[in-house]
PDB file of C-alpha atoms and ligand atoms in Angstrom:
ATOM      1  CA  MET J  28      -3.734  25.082  11.617  1.00  0.00           C
ATOM      2  CA  SER J  29      -6.757  22.614  11.255  1.00  0.00           C
ATOM      3  CA  GLU J  30     -10.095  23.059   9.685  1.00  0.00           C
ATOM      4  CA  THR J  31     -12.983  21.247  11.296  1.00  0.00           C
ATOM      5  CA  PRO J  32     -14.572  19.533   9.335  1.00  0.00           C
ATOM      6  CA  SER J  33     -11.672  18.100   7.682  1.00  0.00           C
ATOM      7  CA  ILE J  34     -11.877  18.081   3.623  1.00  0.00           C
ATOM      8  CA  PHE J  35     -11.725  13.997   4.743  1.00  0.00           C
ATOM      9  CA  SER J  36     -14.424  14.126   7.021  1.00  0.00           C
ATOM     10  CA  ARG J  37     -16.640  16.147   4.161  1.00  0.00           C
ATOM     11  CA  ILE J  38     -15.768  13.361   1.287  1.00  0.00           C
ATOM     12  CA  ILE J  39     -16.747  10.846   4.455  1.00  0.00           C
ATOM     13  CA  ALA J  40     -19.895  12.664   4.926  1.00  0.00           C
ATOM     14  CA  GLY J  41     -20.633  12.479   1.037  1.00  0.00           C
ATOM     15  CA  GLU J  42     -20.344  16.553   0.828  1.00  0.00           C
ATOM     16  CA  VAL J  43     -17.248  16.835  -1.692  1.00  0.00           C
ATOM     17  CA  PRO J  44     -16.809  14.100  -4.284  1.00  0.00           C
ATOM     18  CA  ALA J  45     -14.059  11.836  -4.661  1.00  0.00           C
ATOM     19  CA  ASP J  46     -13.030   8.645  -6.243  1.00  0.00           C
ATOM     20  CA  ILE J  47     -13.784   6.357  -3.625  1.00  0.00           C
ATOM     21  CA  VAL J  48     -11.936   2.800  -4.070  1.00  0.00           C
ATOM     22  CA  TYR J  49     -12.591   0.931  -0.227  1.00  0.00           C
ATOM     23  CA  ASP J  50     -15.211   1.905   2.724  1.00  0.00           C
ATOM     24  CA  SER J  51     -15.472   0.099   5.434  1.00  0.00           C
ATOM     25  CA  GLU J  52     -17.139   0.779   8.705  1.00  0.00           C
ATOM     26  CA  ARG J  53     -14.260   2.803  10.048  1.00  0.00           C
ATOM     27  CA  VAL J  54     -12.110   3.409   7.178  1.00  0.00           C
ATOM     28  CA  ILE J  55     -12.340   4.762   3.605  1.00  0.00           C
ATOM     29  CA  ALA J  56      -9.701   5.077   1.147  1.00  0.00           C
ATOM     30  CA  PHE J  57      -9.945   7.437  -2.454  1.00  0.00           C
ATOM     31  CA  LYS J  58      -7.791   8.530  -5.053  1.00  0.00           C
ATOM     32  CA  ASP J  59      -5.427  11.659  -4.357  1.00  0.00           C
ATOM     33  CA  ILE J  60      -6.854  14.670  -6.697  1.00  0.00           C
ATOM     34  CA  ASN J  61      -2.887  15.650  -6.927  1.00  0.00           C
ATOM     35  CA  PRO J  62      -1.176  12.393  -7.298  1.00  0.00           C
ATOM     36  CA  GLN J  63       2.520  11.995  -6.866  1.00  0.00           C
ATOM     37  CA  ALA J  64       2.972   8.457  -8.618  1.00  0.00           C
ATOM     38  CA  PRO J  65       1.200   6.368 -11.109  1.00  0.00           C
ATOM     39  CA  VAL J  66      -1.052   4.928  -8.417  1.00  0.00           C
ATOM     40  CA  HIS J  67      -1.528   7.191  -5.489  1.00  0.00           C
ATOM     41  CA  LEU J  68      -4.356   6.666  -2.600  1.00  0.00           C
ATOM     42  CA  LEU J  69      -5.176   8.003   0.658  1.00  0.00           C
ATOM     43  CA  VAL J  70      -6.230   5.355   3.508  1.00  0.00           C
ATOM     44  CA  VAL J  71      -8.196   7.537   5.916  1.00  0.00           C
ATOM     45  CA  PRO J  72      -9.804   6.759   9.746  1.00  0.00           C
ATOM     46  CA  LYS J  73     -13.451   7.992   9.333  1.00  0.00           C
ATOM     47  CA  THR J  74     -12.943   9.575  12.542  1.00  0.00           C
ATOM     48  CA  GLU J  75     -10.730  12.939  12.382  1.00  0.00           C
ATOM     49  CA  GLU J  76      -9.871  12.673  16.395  1.00  0.00           C
ATOM     50  CA  TYR J  77      -6.277  12.170  15.441  1.00  0.00           C
ATOM     51  CA  ALA J  78      -4.534  14.453  13.727  1.00  0.00           C
ATOM     52  CA  ASN J  79      -1.114  12.446  12.758  1.00  0.00           C
ATOM     53  CA  VAL J  80      -0.142   8.899  13.008  1.00  0.00           C
ATOM     54  CA  ALA J  81       1.693   8.899  16.713  1.00  0.00           C
ATOM     55  CA  GLU J  82      -1.633  10.302  17.899  1.00  0.00           C
ATOM     56  CA  LEU J  83      -3.638   7.180  15.899  1.00  0.00           C
ATOM     57  CA  ALA J  84      -0.507   4.958  17.514  1.00  0.00           C
ATOM     58  CA  ALA J  85      -1.415   5.782  20.816  1.00  0.00           C
ATOM     59  CA  GLY J  86      -4.654   6.339  20.962  1.00  0.00           C
ATOM     60  CA  ASP J  87      -6.250   3.530  18.637  1.00  0.00           C
ATOM     61  CA  PRO J  88      -3.519   1.044  17.593  1.00  0.00           C
ATOM     62  CA  ALA J  89      -6.189  -1.412  16.381  1.00  0.00           C
ATOM     63  CA  LEU J  90      -7.486   1.382  14.098  1.00  0.00           C
ATOM     64  CA  LEU J  91      -3.883   2.203  12.711  1.00  0.00           C
ATOM     65  CA  ALA J  92      -3.332  -1.888  12.116  1.00  0.00           C
ATOM     66  CA  GLU J  93      -6.046  -1.415   9.920  1.00  0.00           C
ATOM     67  CA  ILE J  94      -5.352   1.222   7.815  1.00  0.00           C
ATOM     68  CA  VAL J  95      -1.815  -0.693   7.178  1.00  0.00           C
ATOM     69  CA  THR J  96      -3.846  -4.128   6.439  1.00  0.00           C
ATOM     70  CA  THR J  97      -5.710  -2.127   3.968  1.00  0.00           C
ATOM     71  CA  ALA J  98      -3.463  -0.213   2.443  1.00  0.00           C
ATOM     72  CA  GLN J  99      -1.654  -3.658   1.748  1.00  0.00           C
ATOM     73  CA  LYS J 100      -5.197  -5.121   0.276  1.00  0.00           C
ATOM     74  CA  LEU J 101      -5.815  -1.958  -2.073  1.00  0.00           C
ATOM     75  CA  ALA J 102      -1.816  -2.265  -3.219  1.00  0.00           C
ATOM     76  CA  PHE J 103      -2.878  -5.688  -4.358  1.00  0.00           C
ATOM     77  CA  GLU J 104      -5.708  -4.572  -5.944  1.00  0.00           C
ATOM     78  CA  HIS J 105      -4.356  -1.152  -8.086  1.00  0.00           C
ATOM     79  CA  MET J 106      -1.130  -1.991  -8.190  1.00  0.00           C
ATOM     80  CA  ASN J 107       1.460  -5.277  -8.212  1.00  0.00           C
ATOM     81  CA  GLY J 108       1.550  -5.330  -4.364  1.00  0.00           C
ATOM     82  CA  GLN J 109       4.483  -3.203  -4.092  1.00  0.00           C
ATOM     83  CA  TYR J 110       4.212   0.180  -2.405  1.00  0.00           C
ATOM     84  CA  ARG J 111       5.293   3.105  -0.339  1.00  0.00           C
ATOM     85  CA  LEU J 112       3.460   4.198   2.649  1.00  0.00           C
ATOM     86  CA  ILE J 113       3.697   7.624   3.966  1.00  0.00           C
ATOM     87  CA  PHE J 114       2.284   9.587   6.654  1.00  0.00           C
ATOM     88  CA  ASN J 115       3.214  13.165   6.557  1.00  0.00           C
ATOM     89  CA  THR J 116       3.546  14.706  10.212  1.00  0.00           C
ATOM     90  CA  GLY J 117       3.627  18.390  10.294  1.00  0.00           C
ATOM     91  CA  ARG J 118       4.008  21.169   8.113  1.00  0.00           C
ATOM     92  CA  ASP J 119       7.503  20.911   7.311  1.00  0.00           C
ATOM     93  CA  ALA J 120       7.219  17.317   6.454  1.00  0.00           C
ATOM     94  CA  GLY J 121       4.278  18.395   4.242  1.00  0.00           C
ATOM     95  CA  GLN J 122       0.931  17.858   6.048  1.00  0.00           C
ATOM     96  CA  THR J 123      -1.720  20.099   4.629  1.00  0.00           C
ATOM     97  CA  VAL J 124      -4.065  17.904   6.318  1.00  0.00           C
ATOM     98  CA  TYR J 125      -4.631  17.013  10.205  1.00  0.00           C
ATOM     99  CA  HIS J 126      -6.797  14.069  10.012  1.00  0.00           C
ATOM    100  CA  VAL J 127      -4.706  11.108   9.764  1.00  0.00           C
ATOM    101  CA  HIS J 128      -4.037   9.664   6.332  1.00  0.00           C
ATOM    102  CA  ALA J 129      -1.636   7.040   5.154  1.00  0.00           C
ATOM    103  CA  HIS J 130      -0.560   7.872   1.446  1.00  0.00           C
ATOM    104  CA  VAL J 131      -0.048   4.474  -0.887  1.00  0.00           C
ATOM    105  CA  LEU J 132       2.106   4.992  -3.816  1.00  0.00           C
ATOM    106  CA  GLY J 133       2.857   2.688  -6.205  1.00  0.00           C
ATOM    107  CA  GLY J 134       2.694   1.814  -9.983  1.00  0.00           C
ATOM    108  CA  GLY J 135       6.039   2.561 -10.810  1.00  0.00           C
ATOM    109  CA  LEU J 136       8.156   4.691  -8.580  1.00  0.00           C
ATOM    110  CA  SER J 137      12.220   5.937  -9.159  1.00  0.00           C
ATOM    111  CA  GLU J 138      14.600   3.829  -7.584  1.00  0.00           C
ATOM    112  CA  GLY J 139      16.179   5.534  -4.476  1.00  0.00           C
ATOM    113  CA  SER J 140      13.499   8.204  -4.069  1.00  0.00           C
ATOM    114  CA  LEU J 141      12.528   9.128  -0.841  1.00  0.00           C
ATOM    115  CA  ALA J 142       9.902  12.024  -2.035  1.00  0.00           C
ATOM    116  CA  SER J 143       6.317  11.357  -2.300  1.00  0.00           C
TER     117      SER J 143
HETATM  118  P1  AMP B  21      -1.135  15.831   3.386  1.00  0.00           P
HETATM  119  O1  AMP B  21      -0.181  16.829   2.799  1.00  0.00           O
HETATM  120  O2  AMP B  21       0.248  14.217   3.968  1.00  0.00           O
HETATM  121  O3  AMP B  21      -1.485  16.091   4.432  1.00  0.00           O
HETATM  122  O4  AMP B  21      -1.804  15.462   1.957  1.00  0.00           O
HETATM  123  C1  AMP B  21      -2.963  15.588   1.904  1.00  0.00           C
HETATM  124  C2  AMP B  21      -3.044  15.154   0.570  1.00  0.00           C
HETATM  125  O5  AMP B  21      -4.363  15.255  -0.036  1.00  0.00           O
HETATM  126  C3  AMP B  21      -2.745  15.680  -0.444  1.00  0.00           C
HETATM  127  O6  AMP B  21      -1.593  14.558  -1.355  1.00  0.00           O
HETATM  128  C4  AMP B  21      -3.571  16.285  -1.527  1.00  0.00           C
HETATM  129  O7  AMP B  21      -3.742  16.176  -3.071  1.00  0.00           O
HETATM  130  C5  AMP B  21      -4.989  15.220  -0.933  1.00  0.00           C
HETATM  131  N1  AMP B  21      -6.334  15.974  -1.001  1.00  0.00           N
HETATM  132  C6  AMP B  21      -6.603  17.129  -0.740  1.00  0.00           C
HETATM  133  N2  AMP B  21      -8.018  17.267  -0.870  1.00  0.00           N
HETATM  134  C7  AMP B  21      -8.382  16.106  -1.868  1.00  0.00           C
HETATM  135  C8  AMP B  21      -9.990  15.718  -2.268  1.00  0.00           C
HETATM  136  N3  AMP B  21     -10.403  16.864  -2.151  1.00  0.00           N
HETATM  137  N4  AMP B  21      -9.714  14.283  -2.816  1.00  0.00           N
HETATM  138  C9  AMP B  21      -8.372  13.796  -2.962  1.00  0.00           C
HETATM  139  N5  AMP B  21      -7.313  14.099  -2.077  1.00  0.00           N
HETATM  140  C10 AMP B  21      -6.998  15.252  -1.914  1.00  0.00           C
END
């Protein structure tokens, strides 16, 4: 079910190209290759130790907080500061990469829609 290293670790290592919009000691962010909104970014911890947001919350809450604050900062830089933050958890919820990541969607979303 999970690929090691994950596609995101390969982006972090520079082995796979990506449109990187943020890079810090513990977090990276880049444009989603298959955008589901006018702006669709992924915010990813550099460690692939955590498969999903609940594992991350339990294992390193400060890192989860950094992901959320990074999402907020990017939302002001790339959209109008209003955004949808999604952590898919499990295959039935659409998770395909088991290296925790936040989807930051914005730039004009349809009202009432819950889908990413
Ligand atoms: P999820 O389905 O929640 O696990 O999200 C994985 C996301 O990673 C999807 O939205 C994909 O479009 C995105 N993705 C997969 N490979 C790449 C890549 N090489 N560069 C950017 N985004 C990617």
